[in-house]
Short mmCIF file of C-alpha atoms in Angstrom, two decimals:
data_model
loop_
_atom_site.label_atom_id
_atom_site.label_comp_id
_atom_site.label_asym_id
_atom_site.label_seq_id
_atom_site.Cartn_x
_atom_site.Cartn_y
_atom_site.Cartn_z
CA MET A 98 -39.84 98.78 65.47
CA PRO A 99 -42.44 95.85 65.04
CA ASP A 100 -42.31 93.02 67.56
CA ASN A 101 -41.09 90.00 65.79
CA ASN A 102 -41.13 87.70 68.79
CA SER A 103 -44.75 86.99 68.21
CA PRO A 104 -45.51 83.49 67.68
CA TRP A 105 -48.00 84.49 64.97
CA GLY A 106 -45.81 86.15 62.83
CA SER A 107 -45.72 89.87 61.80
CA LYS A 108 -48.59 91.56 59.80
CA PRO A 109 -47.76 93.12 56.41
CA GLY A 110 -47.67 97.05 56.89
CA GLY A 111 -46.68 97.00 60.65
CA GLY A 112 -49.92 99.14 61.39
CA LYS A 113 -51.88 98.85 64.56
CA GLY A 114 -54.94 96.94 64.74
CA PRO A 115 -58.34 98.26 66.02
CA ASN A 116 -57.16 96.54 69.41
CA GLY A 117 -53.86 98.57 69.61
CA ASN A 118 -51.80 95.33 69.23
CA GLY A 119 -50.06 96.30 65.91
CA GLY A 120 -52.11 94.19 63.82
CA ASN A 121 -50.67 90.92 65.39
CA SER A 122 -53.88 89.77 67.07
CA PRO A 123 -54.49 86.11 66.55
CA TRP A 124 -58.07 86.92 66.38
CA GLY A 125 -57.83 89.00 63.54
CA ASN A 126 -58.82 92.67 63.30
CA GLY A 127 -62.54 92.38 64.28
CA PRO A 128 -63.75 92.73 67.72
CA LYS A 129 -62.12 90.54 70.76
CA PRO A 130 -64.04 87.34 70.88
CA THR A 131 -65.21 86.39 74.31
CA ARG A 132 -63.20 83.18 74.69
CA PRO A 133 -59.46 82.89 73.19
CA GLN A 134 -58.91 80.51 70.59
CA ARG A 135 -55.64 78.11 70.17
CA PRO A 136 -53.00 79.35 67.80
CA ASN A 137 -52.52 77.99 64.54
CA ARG A 138 -49.72 75.18 64.41
CA ASP A 139 -48.38 76.50 61.08
CA ASN A 140 -48.25 79.98 62.70
CA VAL A 141 -46.15 78.96 65.55
CA ILE A 142 -43.67 77.10 63.57
CA GLU A 143 -43.09 80.03 61.13
CA GLY A 144 -42.87 82.35 64.12
CA PHE A 145 -39.86 80.17 65.49
CA LYS A 146 -38.15 80.17 62.35
CA ASN A 147 -38.24 83.85 62.24
CA ARG A 148 -36.96 84.28 65.52
CA THR A 149 -34.16 81.99 64.68
CA ARG A 150 -33.20 83.83 61.58
CA THR A 151 -33.16 87.29 63.47
CA GLY A 152 -30.82 86.08 66.22
CA GLY A 153 -33.46 85.52 69.00
CA GLY A 154 -33.70 89.43 69.58
CA GLY A 155 -30.50 89.46 71.60
CA ASN A 156 -27.15 91.31 70.69
CA GLY A 157 -27.57 90.43 67.16
CA GLY A 158 -30.80 92.25 66.96
CA GLY A 159 -32.85 91.52 63.77
CA ASN A 160 -29.90 92.04 61.34
CA GLY A 161 -29.23 88.26 60.95
CA GLN A 162 -25.81 88.52 62.40
CA MET A 163 -24.49 85.88 65.03
CA PRO A 164 -24.36 87.04 68.74
CA ASP A 165 -21.11 87.75 70.13
CA PHE A 166 -20.40 85.01 72.64
CA LYS A 167 -17.54 85.52 75.40
CA ILE A 168 -16.38 82.49 77.36
CA GLY A 169 -14.60 84.14 80.68
CA PRO A 170 -12.44 87.05 80.69
CA PHE A 171 -9.99 85.63 77.87
CA GLY A 172 -12.47 84.33 75.28
CA PRO A 173 -10.89 82.01 72.59
CA VAL A 174 -7.54 82.14 74.36
CA ALA A 175 -8.86 80.29 77.33
CA ILE A 176 -10.11 77.39 75.12
CA VAL A 177 -6.76 76.86 73.50
CA LEU A 178 -4.79 77.19 76.90
CA GLY A 179 -7.17 74.67 78.53
CA ALA A 180 -6.75 72.21 75.39
CA LEU A 181 -2.69 72.58 75.54
CA VAL A 182 -2.91 71.80 79.22
CA VAL A 183 -5.03 68.91 78.84
CA PHE A 184 -2.76 67.51 76.13
CA LEU A 185 0.44 67.97 78.32
CA LEU A 186 -1.11 66.35 81.07
CA SER A 187 -2.05 63.17 79.03
CA THR A 188 1.43 62.84 77.81
CA MET A 189 2.77 62.78 81.38
CA VAL A 190 0.97 59.60 82.31
CA TYR A 191 1.45 56.13 80.75
CA THR A 192 1.05 52.35 81.70
CA VAL A 193 3.14 49.38 80.75
CA ASP A 194 1.73 45.94 80.01
CA GLN A 195 2.97 42.70 81.71
CA THR A 196 4.72 41.70 78.41
CA GLU A 197 6.01 45.29 77.75
CA ARG A 198 8.98 47.22 78.73
CA ALA A 199 9.29 51.03 77.90
CA LEU A 200 12.11 53.40 77.26
CA VAL A 201 11.81 56.82 78.55
CA MET A 202 14.21 59.22 76.48
CA ARG A 203 14.90 63.01 77.59
CA PHE A 204 15.40 65.08 74.59
CA GLY A 205 16.44 62.14 72.65
CA ASP A 206 18.78 60.56 75.31
CA TYR A 207 18.26 57.57 77.19
CA GLU A 208 16.96 58.31 80.43
CA ARG A 209 15.60 54.89 82.05
CA THR A 210 13.57 51.51 81.65
CA SER A 211 9.92 51.39 82.89
CA GLY A 212 8.64 47.95 84.04
CA PRO A 213 4.97 46.82 83.98
CA GLY A 214 2.53 49.39 85.98
CA LEU A 215 1.50 52.98 85.97
CA HIS A 216 4.29 55.59 85.47
CA PHE A 217 4.91 59.23 85.12
CA LYS A 218 7.30 61.38 82.85
CA PHE A 219 7.87 64.86 81.89
CA PRO A 220 5.30 66.02 79.01
CA ASN A 221 6.13 65.89 75.22
CA PRO A 222 8.62 66.92 74.01
CA VAL A 223 10.73 67.03 76.92
CA GLU A 224 10.46 63.13 77.52
CA THR A 225 9.32 60.60 74.61
CA LEU A 226 8.25 57.19 75.12
CA TYR A 227 9.24 53.94 73.35
CA ARG A 228 7.38 50.63 74.10
CA GLN A 229 8.33 46.98 73.17
CA GLU A 230 6.94 43.60 74.03
CA THR A 231 9.96 41.99 75.73
CA GLU A 232 8.28 38.58 77.21
CA ILE A 233 7.18 37.00 73.86
CA ILE A 234 9.34 34.46 72.46
CA ARG A 235 10.32 35.20 68.94
CA LYS A 236 11.18 32.72 66.13
CA ASP A 237 13.61 32.71 63.23
CA ASP A 238 13.64 29.76 60.75
CA ILE A 239 17.27 29.42 59.21
CA GLY A 240 17.67 27.36 56.10
CA GLY A 241 15.59 26.03 53.53
CA ASN A 242 17.83 27.23 50.49
CA ASP A 243 20.88 26.20 48.98
CA THR A 244 23.12 28.88 50.29
CA LYS A 245 22.07 28.96 53.90
CA SER A 246 21.20 25.14 54.42
CA LEU A 247 24.46 23.45 52.81
CA MET A 248 27.40 23.37 55.49
CA LEU A 249 30.89 21.88 55.53
CA THR A 250 31.50 19.26 58.41
CA GLY A 251 34.64 18.53 60.05
CA ASP A 252 35.48 15.39 58.04
CA GLU A 253 35.01 17.67 54.81
CA ASN A 254 31.64 16.53 53.80
CA ILE A 255 28.49 18.41 53.13
CA VAL A 256 25.55 18.56 55.23
CA ASP A 257 21.90 19.96 54.60
CA ILE A 258 20.76 21.87 57.80
CA ASP A 259 17.58 23.53 58.63
CA PHE A 260 17.14 24.90 62.28
CA THR A 261 14.99 27.27 64.37
CA VAL A 262 16.07 29.74 66.93
CA LEU A 263 13.93 30.80 69.72
CA TRP A 264 14.70 34.13 71.50
CA ARG A 265 13.44 37.16 73.44
CA ILE A 266 14.46 40.59 74.61
CA ASN A 267 16.05 40.65 78.01
CA ASN A 268 17.65 44.35 77.87
CA LEU A 269 15.52 46.79 76.03
CA ALA A 270 18.19 49.64 76.23
CA ASP A 271 20.75 47.45 74.81
CA TYR A 272 18.48 45.91 72.01
CA TYR A 273 17.39 49.62 70.92
CA PHE A 274 20.61 51.47 71.02
CA GLU A 275 23.34 49.03 70.91
CA ILE A 276 22.70 47.44 67.34
CA ASP A 277 21.14 48.93 64.26
CA ASP A 278 18.98 45.78 63.30
CA PRO A 279 18.70 43.25 66.16
CA GLU A 280 16.68 40.83 64.40
CA VAL A 281 18.94 40.79 61.43
CA ALA A 282 21.89 40.25 63.88
CA VAL A 283 20.45 37.44 65.57
CA LYS A 284 19.92 35.43 62.35
CA ALA A 285 23.67 36.25 61.20
CA VAL A 286 24.89 35.18 64.56
CA ALA A 287 22.83 31.98 64.44
CA GLU A 288 24.00 30.85 61.07
CA SER A 289 27.60 31.65 61.94
CA ALA A 290 27.47 29.64 65.18
CA MET A 291 25.74 26.80 63.53
CA ARG A 292 28.51 26.77 60.85
CA GLU A 293 31.23 26.71 63.27
CA VAL A 294 29.82 23.70 65.29
CA ILE A 295 29.04 21.63 62.20
CA GLY A 296 32.61 22.36 61.15
CA LYS A 297 34.06 20.62 64.37
CA ASN A 298 31.98 17.50 64.08
CA GLU A 299 31.66 14.42 61.75
CA LEU A 300 28.71 14.11 59.24
CA GLN A 301 27.57 10.66 60.57
CA LYS A 302 27.36 11.87 64.16
CA ILE A 303 25.71 15.04 63.12
CA ILE A 304 22.92 12.92 61.32
CA THR A 305 22.79 10.24 63.75
CA THR A 306 23.77 10.57 67.66
CA ASP A 307 24.98 14.22 68.32
CA ARG A 308 21.93 16.40 67.27
CA LEU A 309 20.95 17.57 70.86
CA ALA A 310 24.79 18.11 71.46
CA ILE A 311 24.90 20.39 68.30
CA THR A 312 21.98 22.37 69.43
CA THR A 313 23.30 22.79 72.87
CA ALA A 314 26.70 24.11 71.51
CA VAL A 315 25.12 26.49 68.88
CA ARG A 316 22.73 27.96 71.78
CA ASP A 317 25.49 28.64 74.11
CA LEU A 318 27.91 30.02 71.15
CA MET A 319 25.10 32.39 70.18
CA GLN A 320 24.51 33.65 73.61
CA THR A 321 28.36 34.19 74.22
CA THR A 322 28.46 36.11 70.81
CA LEU A 323 25.36 38.18 71.31
CA ASP A 324 26.33 39.24 74.95
CA GLU A 325 29.93 40.44 73.47
CA TYR A 326 27.71 42.67 71.08
CA LYS A 327 25.55 43.88 73.90
CA ALA A 328 22.39 42.93 71.82
CA GLY A 329 20.09 42.47 74.85
CA VAL A 330 18.87 39.29 73.49
CA ARG A 331 18.62 35.91 75.30
CA VAL A 332 18.52 32.67 73.21
CA VAL A 333 15.88 30.41 74.40
CA GLU A 334 16.39 27.18 72.38
CA VAL A 335 17.84 26.25 69.15
CA GLN A 336 15.89 23.35 67.39
CA LEU A 337 17.64 21.46 64.67
CA GLN A 338 14.69 20.63 61.89
CA LYS A 339 16.72 18.74 59.32
CA ALA A 340 20.21 17.46 59.27
CA ASP A 341 20.48 15.21 55.95
CA ALA A 342 23.28 14.54 53.52
CA PRO A 343 22.80 16.52 50.25
CA ASP A 344 20.35 14.77 47.89
CA GLN A 345 23.14 14.32 44.99
CA GLY A 346 24.51 11.13 43.56
CA GLY A 347 22.71 8.82 45.97
CA VAL A 348 24.49 10.19 49.02
CA VAL A 349 21.15 10.46 50.84
CA ALA A 350 20.38 6.65 50.31
CA ALA A 351 23.79 5.54 51.39
CA PHE A 352 23.57 7.53 54.69
CA ARG A 353 20.34 6.18 55.35
CA ASP A 354 21.94 2.78 55.01
CA VAL A 355 24.29 3.80 57.45
CA VAL A 356 21.85 5.03 59.83
CA ASP A 357 19.96 1.83 59.43
CA ALA A 358 22.89 -0.08 60.39
CA ALA A 359 23.69 2.00 63.25
CA GLN A 360 20.27 1.31 64.44
CA GLU A 361 20.74 -2.41 63.96
CA ARG A 362 23.69 -2.43 65.87
CA GLU A 363 22.11 -0.51 68.73
CA THR A 364 19.01 -3.09 68.72
CA SER A 365 21.65 -5.94 68.75
CA ILE A 366 23.66 -4.46 71.65
CA ASN A 367 20.56 -4.04 73.48
CA GLN A 368 19.23 -7.61 73.04
CA ALA A 369 23.10 -8.73 73.95
CA ILE A 370 22.59 -6.69 77.26
CA ALA A 371 19.22 -8.10 77.92
CA LYS A 372 20.37 -11.73 77.68
CA GLN A 373 23.40 -10.92 79.78
CA ASN A 374 21.21 -9.63 82.14
CA THR A 375 19.35 -12.91 82.41
CA ILE A 376 22.30 -15.44 82.12
CA VAL A 377 24.85 -13.87 84.28
CA PRO A 378 22.57 -13.68 87.37
CA GLU A 379 21.62 -17.22 86.76
CA ALA A 380 25.37 -18.46 86.44
CA ARG A 381 26.33 -16.53 89.64
CA GLY A 382 23.25 -18.36 91.54
CA GLU A 383 24.65 -21.53 90.28
CA ALA A 384 27.94 -20.81 91.16
CA ALA A 385 27.11 -19.63 94.52
CA GLN A 386 25.01 -22.89 95.14
CA ILE A 387 27.79 -25.16 94.14
CA LEU A 388 30.14 -23.19 96.81
CA GLN A 389 27.61 -23.92 99.32
CA ASP A 390 27.38 -27.56 98.62
CA ALA A 391 31.16 -27.86 98.42
CA GLU A 392 31.30 -26.12 101.93
CA ALA A 393 28.78 -28.04 103.17
CA TYR A 394 30.42 -31.39 102.03
CA ARG A 395 33.79 -30.18 103.41
CA ASP A 396 32.33 -29.68 106.73
CA ARG A 397 30.61 -33.02 106.72
CA VAL A 398 33.84 -34.77 105.67
CA ILE A 399 35.77 -32.92 108.25
CA ALA A 400 33.20 -33.68 111.03
CA GLU A 401 33.13 -37.48 110.02
CA ALA A 402 37.10 -37.56 109.98
CA GLN A 403 37.04 -35.77 113.37
CA GLY A 404 34.43 -38.33 114.67
CA GLU A 405 36.53 -41.27 113.38
CA ALA A 406 39.68 -40.08 114.99
CA GLU A 407 37.98 -39.37 118.16
CA ARG A 408 36.49 -43.01 118.16
CA PHE A 409 39.81 -44.59 117.30
CA ASN A 410 41.21 -42.57 120.21
CA LYS A 411 38.67 -44.02 122.58
CA ILE A 412 39.19 -47.57 121.18
CA TYR A 413 42.85 -47.03 121.66
CA GLU A 414 42.27 -45.96 125.28
CA GLU A 415 40.32 -49.03 126.12
CA TYR A 416 42.87 -51.39 124.16
CA ALA A 417 45.41 -49.97 126.54
CA LYS A 418 43.57 -50.85 129.58
CA ALA A 419 42.38 -54.35 128.33
CA PRO A 420 44.23 -55.59 125.22
CA GLN A 421 42.65 -58.97 125.09
CA VAL A 422 39.14 -57.93 125.58
CA THR A 423 39.40 -55.24 123.07
CA ARG A 424 40.96 -57.65 120.36
CA GLN A 425 38.25 -59.94 121.07
CA ARG A 426 35.58 -57.44 120.60
CA LEU A 427 37.11 -56.01 117.43
CA TYR A 428 37.35 -59.55 116.07
CA LEU A 429 33.65 -59.97 116.79
CA GLU A 430 32.56 -56.92 115.34
CA THR A 431 34.45 -57.34 112.12
CA ILE A 432 33.03 -61.03 111.72
CA GLU A 433 29.80 -59.50 112.21
CA GLU A 434 30.26 -57.09 109.37
CA VAL A 435 31.52 -59.73 107.07
CA TYR A 436 28.94 -62.37 107.62
CA ALA A 437 25.91 -60.34 108.22
CA PRO A 438 24.92 -60.20 104.32
CA ALA A 439 26.29 -63.68 103.42
CA GLU A 440 24.35 -66.93 103.28
CA LYS A 441 25.03 -69.02 106.20
CA VAL A 442 24.47 -72.75 107.39
CA ILE A 443 24.81 -73.29 110.84
CA LEU A 444 25.94 -76.87 111.96
CA ASP A 445 25.82 -78.25 115.55
CA SER A 446 28.73 -80.38 116.31
CA GLU A 447 26.93 -81.93 119.21
CA GLY A 448 24.04 -82.90 117.40
CA GLY A 449 25.35 -86.59 116.82
CA GLN A 450 28.34 -88.52 115.83
CA GLY A 451 28.35 -90.06 112.20
CA VAL A 452 25.55 -88.22 110.80
CA VAL A 453 26.02 -86.82 107.47
CA PRO A 454 24.50 -83.26 107.23
CA TYR A 455 22.02 -82.41 104.50
CA LEU A 456 23.22 -79.25 102.58
CA PRO A 457 20.55 -77.97 100.14
CA LEU A 458 23.33 -77.01 97.58
CA ASN A 459 21.05 -76.42 94.59
CA GLN A 460 19.04 -73.91 96.59
CA LEU A 461 22.21 -72.26 97.86
CA ASN A 462 23.67 -72.12 94.60
CA GLY A 463 20.50 -70.60 93.09
CA SER A 464 19.50 -68.02 95.71
CA PRO A 465 20.36 -64.61 94.62
CA ARG A 466 23.19 -63.14 96.60
CA THR A 467 23.00 -59.64 98.11
CA ALA A 468 25.48 -56.81 97.40
CA GLY A 469 27.40 -57.60 100.35
CA GLY A 470 27.88 -61.00 99.67
CA GLN A 471 29.55 -60.79 96.06
#
């Protein structure tokens, strides 16, 4: 059997050369040179290809068949079993994000709810997993067309309503098992609750002043209804986007006039309140000042009256002790008060007899009199 492992290939004929090397000598058939030569690169590549085609001289020999590889004592069975074990282990470990919750079902029946973190379960198909984002806020816009927007009010008018519902999942098990289509149920409950609340209110208040009260009532009614259904949903907020009268026959323009009038009324009321807050304190201050002045006048008059009475009592006591002296004193004091502001001419009776006094009557008549001499 020729040696096919030579990097220089096999020589046709397979005979032995003169050097006994089967004719595969790299130096040809002549005598062996004194120093070896490097092999040709093309021969090396060709020898490598031949070796690959013949199976490398292993168990396949030179017949071109693939060798019989064996891995362990079980062969391919071990590979299949290992892959199965890895697959089962990969289905036993799972993680849940912060915004998610996971339902674990054992043979299709609900087993438990897993929160955020790393968890373990039985491998598939014993226990299966269902994940759902529960912490995100979902948004449903209701209205925008003739059938859902138009609602009947309590005073038998029609109002055009568009509103938005913000909600999230608070119980994933109820959300998944209790209702067939929770999102459709939330929209239906929202529309029903809005129609019920609108039917209990008047159109003017719905458009003007009671918008916040209406959204609060709708949210509470929705939450109560969804809790009865065990929907596993929490209503976060209801936002009233539009509340107008239907745009037919000039109704919108009329109600806008009503709204403007209501706003003007509120403005007038606010201005009146502001004026009241300015005038009333000033009036109260003036009234308090008048009362204080009156009290001061009263105290002064009373004090003067008490002083006069006390003076009279003192004079009376002195009069009782010396009536003649007291009368004379009172007479002199009265004369002093009466004649003090008047023009006076004093004549000396002892100045001389038979002398006619000169009185400047013109000067006396022409001199201005004081207020006390009138």
